[in-house]
Short mmCIF file of C-alpha atoms in Angstrom, two decimals:
data_model
loop_
_atom_site.label_atom_id
_atom_site.label_comp_id
_atom_site.label_asym_id
_atom_site.label_seq_id
_atom_site.Cartn_x
_atom_site.Cartn_y
_atom_site.Cartn_z
CA UNK A 1 -52.21 191.76 -103.88
CA UNK A 2 -55.21 190.94 -101.71
CA UNK A 3 -57.52 192.40 -104.36
CA UNK A 4 -55.86 190.30 -107.06
CA UNK A 5 -56.53 187.10 -105.12
CA UNK A 6 -59.93 187.60 -103.51
CA UNK A 7 -61.22 190.66 -105.43
CA UNK A 8 -61.36 192.95 -102.39
CA UNK A 9 -59.08 194.92 -100.09
CA UNK A 10 -58.12 193.51 -96.68
CA UNK A 11 -60.37 195.74 -94.56
CA UNK A 12 -63.45 195.12 -96.70
CA UNK A 13 -62.67 191.39 -96.64
CA UNK A 14 -62.44 191.25 -92.85
CA UNK A 15 -65.62 193.28 -92.51
CA UNK A 16 -67.41 190.90 -94.90
CA UNK A 17 -66.25 187.92 -92.83
CA UNK A 18 -67.58 189.61 -89.71
CA UNK A 19 -70.95 190.29 -91.34
CA UNK A 20 -71.28 186.70 -92.56
CA UNK A 21 -70.48 185.36 -89.09
CA UNK A 22 -72.69 187.73 -87.10
CA UNK A 23 -75.68 187.92 -89.41
CA UNK A 24 -75.33 185.12 -91.97
CA UNK A 25 -74.84 182.16 -89.67
CA UNK A 26 -71.37 181.28 -91.00
CA UNK A 27 -69.22 179.61 -88.34
CA UNK A 28 -65.57 178.55 -88.16
CA UNK A 29 -64.72 174.87 -87.94
CA UNK A 30 -61.92 173.14 -86.06
CA UNK A 31 -59.73 173.29 -89.15
CA UNK A 32 -61.00 176.28 -91.12
CA UNK A 33 -61.44 179.86 -89.98
CA UNK A 34 -64.16 182.13 -91.30
CA UNK A 35 -61.47 183.99 -93.27
CA UNK A 36 -60.28 180.84 -95.03
CA UNK A 37 -63.81 179.76 -95.92
CA UNK A 38 -64.68 183.17 -97.37
CA UNK A 39 -61.29 183.30 -99.11
CA UNK A 40 -62.00 179.98 -100.85
CA UNK A 41 -65.39 181.29 -101.92
CA UNK A 42 -64.14 184.62 -103.28
CA UNK A 43 -61.16 183.00 -105.02
CA UNK A 44 -63.53 180.59 -106.78
CA UNK A 45 -65.79 183.42 -107.97
CA UNK A 46 -62.87 185.60 -108.97
CA UNK A 47 -60.97 183.09 -111.05
CA UNK A 48 -63.57 180.65 -112.41
CA UNK A 49 -61.07 177.81 -112.00
CA UNK A 50 -61.67 174.13 -111.42
CA UNK A 51 -61.73 172.62 -107.95
CA UNK A 52 -58.29 171.03 -108.26
CA UNK A 53 -56.61 174.41 -108.78
CA UNK A 54 -58.29 175.75 -105.67
CA UNK A 55 -57.15 172.63 -103.80
CA UNK A 56 -53.57 173.41 -104.77
CA UNK A 57 -53.78 177.10 -103.85
CA UNK A 58 -55.34 176.52 -100.40
CA UNK A 59 -53.72 173.13 -99.71
CA UNK A 60 -57.13 171.58 -99.08
CA UNK A 61 -58.93 168.52 -100.40
CA UNK A 62 -61.54 168.84 -103.12
CA UNK A 63 -64.29 167.86 -100.69
CA UNK A 64 -63.20 170.54 -98.22
CA UNK A 65 -63.08 173.22 -100.91
CA UNK A 66 -66.54 172.28 -102.16
CA UNK A 67 -68.03 172.14 -98.66
CA UNK A 68 -66.74 175.56 -97.66
CA UNK A 69 -67.77 177.10 -100.98
CA UNK A 70 -71.37 175.97 -100.56
CA UNK A 71 -71.46 177.00 -96.89
CA UNK A 72 -70.43 180.54 -97.71
CA UNK A 73 -72.77 180.64 -100.71
CA UNK A 74 -75.74 179.71 -98.53
CA UNK A 75 -74.77 182.39 -96.04
CA UNK A 76 -74.19 185.02 -98.72
CA UNK A 77 -77.60 184.73 -100.41
CA UNK A 78 -79.37 185.40 -97.11
CA UNK A 79 -78.38 189.05 -97.58
CA UNK A 80 -80.44 189.45 -100.76
CA UNK A 81 -83.04 191.71 -99.12
CA UNK A 82 -80.37 193.96 -97.63
CA UNK A 83 -78.00 194.40 -100.58
CA UNK A 84 -80.46 193.99 -103.47
CA UNK A 85 -83.38 195.99 -102.13
CA UNK A 86 -85.61 197.75 -104.65
CA UNK A 87 -86.22 201.52 -104.46
CA UNK A 88 -89.64 202.49 -103.11
CA UNK A 89 -89.93 205.66 -105.17
CA UNK A 90 -90.16 207.96 -102.15
CA UNK A 91 -86.92 209.80 -102.99
CA UNK A 92 -85.37 211.10 -106.18
CA UNK A 93 -81.98 209.61 -107.06
CA UNK A 94 -79.20 212.08 -106.23
CA UNK A 95 -77.69 211.54 -109.68
CA UNK A 96 -80.94 212.85 -111.15
CA UNK A 97 -81.77 215.43 -108.48
CA UNK A 98 -78.48 217.33 -108.81
CA UNK A 99 -78.24 217.23 -112.60
CA UNK A 100 -79.89 219.87 -114.77
CA UNK A 101 -79.67 217.37 -117.63
CA UNK A 102 -81.95 214.92 -115.84
CA UNK A 103 -84.02 216.92 -113.36
CA UNK A 104 -86.98 217.46 -113.45
CA UNK A 105 -87.44 215.46 -116.66
CA UNK A 106 -86.58 212.09 -115.06
CA UNK A 107 -87.60 212.90 -111.48
CA UNK A 108 -89.94 209.91 -111.34
CA UNK A 109 -87.34 207.43 -112.61
CA UNK A 110 -86.65 204.85 -109.88
CA UNK A 111 -84.20 202.62 -111.75
CA UNK A 112 -83.01 201.14 -115.02
CA UNK A 113 -83.56 197.69 -116.54
CA UNK A 114 -81.26 195.73 -118.80
CA UNK A 115 -80.34 192.14 -119.51
CA UNK A 116 -77.00 190.37 -119.67
CA UNK A 117 -76.01 186.88 -120.76
CA UNK A 118 -74.59 184.46 -118.23
CA UNK A 119 -73.71 180.97 -119.43
CA UNK A 120 -75.56 178.33 -117.41
CA UNK A 121 -75.20 174.58 -117.77
CA UNK A 122 -78.49 172.70 -117.60
CA UNK A 123 -78.69 169.01 -116.71
CA UNK A 124 -80.25 166.58 -119.19
CA UNK A 125 -83.21 166.16 -116.84
CA UNK A 126 -83.88 169.91 -116.86
CA UNK A 127 -83.50 170.48 -120.61
CA UNK A 128 -87.26 170.10 -121.39
CA UNK A 129 -87.98 173.02 -119.05
CA UNK A 130 -86.00 175.36 -121.32
CA UNK A 131 -86.14 173.93 -124.85
CA UNK A 132 -88.45 175.88 -127.14
CA UNK A 133 -89.17 178.51 -124.49
CA UNK A 134 -88.43 182.17 -125.03
CA UNK A 135 -88.88 185.74 -123.87
CA UNK A 136 -90.32 188.40 -126.16
CA UNK A 137 -88.01 191.42 -126.29
CA UNK A 138 -87.02 194.21 -128.65
CA UNK A 139 -84.04 196.54 -128.73
CA UNK A 140 -85.02 197.59 -125.25
CA UNK A 141 -88.41 196.82 -123.75
CA UNK A 142 -91.91 197.37 -125.02
CA UNK A 143 -93.45 200.59 -123.76
CA UNK A 144 -95.97 199.81 -121.04
CA UNK A 145 -97.16 201.14 -117.73
CA UNK A 146 -94.18 201.51 -115.43
CA UNK A 147 -91.59 201.39 -118.22
CA UNK A 148 -90.30 204.25 -120.35
CA UNK A 149 -88.42 203.23 -123.48
CA UNK A 150 -86.55 205.55 -125.86
CA UNK A 151 -88.36 206.92 -128.88
CA UNK A 152 -88.37 204.42 -131.73
CA UNK A 153 -87.01 205.49 -135.08
CA UNK A 154 -84.96 208.21 -133.39
CA UNK A 155 -81.19 208.13 -132.99
CA UNK A 156 -80.00 206.64 -129.71
CA UNK A 157 -76.60 206.68 -127.98
CA UNK A 158 -75.76 210.07 -129.48
CA UNK A 159 -73.00 210.40 -126.89
CA UNK A 160 -70.95 208.06 -129.08
CA UNK A 161 -71.53 210.28 -132.10
CA UNK A 162 -70.14 213.64 -133.12
CA UNK A 163 -73.70 214.80 -133.89
CA UNK A 164 -75.60 216.96 -131.43
CA UNK A 165 -79.28 216.17 -130.82
CA UNK A 166 -81.41 217.97 -133.39
CA UNK A 167 -84.84 217.49 -131.85
CA UNK A 168 -86.48 217.11 -128.43
CA UNK A 169 -86.83 213.38 -129.06
CA UNK A 170 -83.14 212.96 -129.86
CA UNK A 171 -82.28 214.92 -126.71
CA UNK A 172 -84.59 212.68 -124.68
CA UNK A 173 -82.96 209.57 -126.14
CA UNK A 174 -79.49 210.92 -125.36
CA UNK A 175 -80.33 211.53 -121.72
CA UNK A 176 -82.24 208.26 -121.53
CA UNK A 177 -79.09 206.46 -122.72
CA UNK A 178 -76.91 208.35 -120.22
CA UNK A 179 -79.07 207.26 -117.29
CA UNK A 180 -79.59 203.70 -118.49
CA UNK A 181 -75.83 203.29 -118.81
CA UNK A 182 -75.75 202.80 -115.02
CA UNK A 183 -77.09 199.24 -115.26
CA UNK A 184 -74.87 198.32 -118.24
CA UNK A 185 -71.89 199.63 -116.29
CA UNK A 186 -72.89 197.64 -113.20
CA UNK A 187 -73.10 194.41 -115.20
CA UNK A 188 -69.69 195.16 -116.70
CA UNK A 189 -68.13 195.69 -113.27
CA UNK A 190 -69.72 192.53 -111.81
CA UNK A 191 -68.36 190.40 -114.64
CA UNK A 192 -64.91 191.96 -114.33
CA UNK A 193 -64.76 191.27 -110.60
CA UNK A 194 -66.21 187.77 -110.87
CA UNK A 195 -65.22 186.01 -114.11
CA UNK A 196 -67.16 182.94 -112.95
CA UNK A 197 -70.30 184.56 -114.43
CA UNK A 198 -68.49 185.85 -117.52
CA UNK A 199 -66.57 182.68 -118.33
CA UNK A 200 -67.31 180.74 -121.50
CA UNK A 201 -66.33 177.47 -119.83
CA UNK A 202 -69.09 175.12 -118.78
CA UNK A 203 -69.90 175.55 -115.07
CA UNK A 204 -69.93 172.40 -112.95
CA UNK A 205 -72.79 173.30 -110.64
CA UNK A 206 -76.50 172.56 -110.58
CA UNK A 207 -78.87 175.16 -112.04
CA UNK A 208 -79.98 176.08 -108.51
CA UNK A 209 -76.38 176.64 -107.39
CA UNK A 210 -75.55 178.65 -110.52
CA UNK A 211 -78.54 180.88 -109.79
CA UNK A 212 -77.29 181.45 -106.24
CA UNK A 213 -73.79 182.22 -107.55
CA UNK A 214 -75.14 184.99 -109.80
CA UNK A 215 -77.13 186.37 -106.87
CA UNK A 216 -74.09 186.21 -104.57
CA UNK A 217 -71.91 188.04 -107.12
CA UNK A 218 -74.45 190.88 -107.28
CA UNK A 219 -74.67 191.03 -103.48
CA UNK A 220 -70.88 191.24 -103.09
CA UNK A 221 -70.68 193.85 -105.86
CA UNK A 222 -73.15 196.08 -104.03
CA UNK A 223 -71.32 195.54 -100.75
CA UNK A 224 -67.97 196.48 -102.31
CA UNK A 225 -69.40 199.55 -104.05
CA UNK A 226 -70.32 200.84 -100.61
CA UNK A 227 -67.09 200.12 -98.74
CA UNK A 228 -64.26 199.35 -101.17
CA UNK A 229 -64.90 200.23 -104.83
CA UNK A 230 -62.11 199.29 -107.23
CA UNK A 231 -61.67 202.60 -109.04
CA UNK A 232 -59.16 201.16 -111.53
CA UNK A 233 -61.55 198.40 -112.55
CA UNK A 234 -64.47 200.83 -112.82
CA UNK A 235 -62.37 203.11 -115.04
CA UNK A 236 -61.48 200.11 -117.20
CA UNK A 237 -65.17 199.29 -117.69
CA UNK A 238 -65.95 202.93 -118.50
CA UNK A 239 -63.39 203.03 -121.30
#
């Protein structure tokens, strides 16, 4: 039941609390332990509910819930460098290295890039910063130095088709799709664990706080994948 409430098993939860206290500067108060503060934070991320429902669940005032949420959030984002570090390209990914489908063809691949939509509420004062602005994208990304896109005009995602690849380019696109699925899968798992970034309801935080929430969700996801992956949830995303 622990995973249903705070999205993690008990041992991983206690270890996370210990990490936040020892390395993230999070401290208990006279009336709230580290565990309760982190529990409030994870419950908020995991259920995307309004403050008053969290008040009821934890028997705390709205001000207390909000204060502890923001304290843990500030502590959590300090781990960005550790849990969201970028590969330096010095080693080949084991998934590629030990697969005859991918190695040596993708031996220089250091990661995958994708985008996902997260609903963010912007204040009236900030609207001019976003209105009329845009990113230029295509089905994937434009081919440029440092990026390898699939062949255009060639079938993609053949794994969802009964047709076998009929040319080297189709085979490349199939294996390209198989590798790039890692990032799509990761986004799917993050949103399943933390509905706060998948919810269609309007968030009641500032843009800066919403940005930190997204960052914190990714940090916790990476932490859990290392110590307490939810195999049932991962299987659900893979279906």
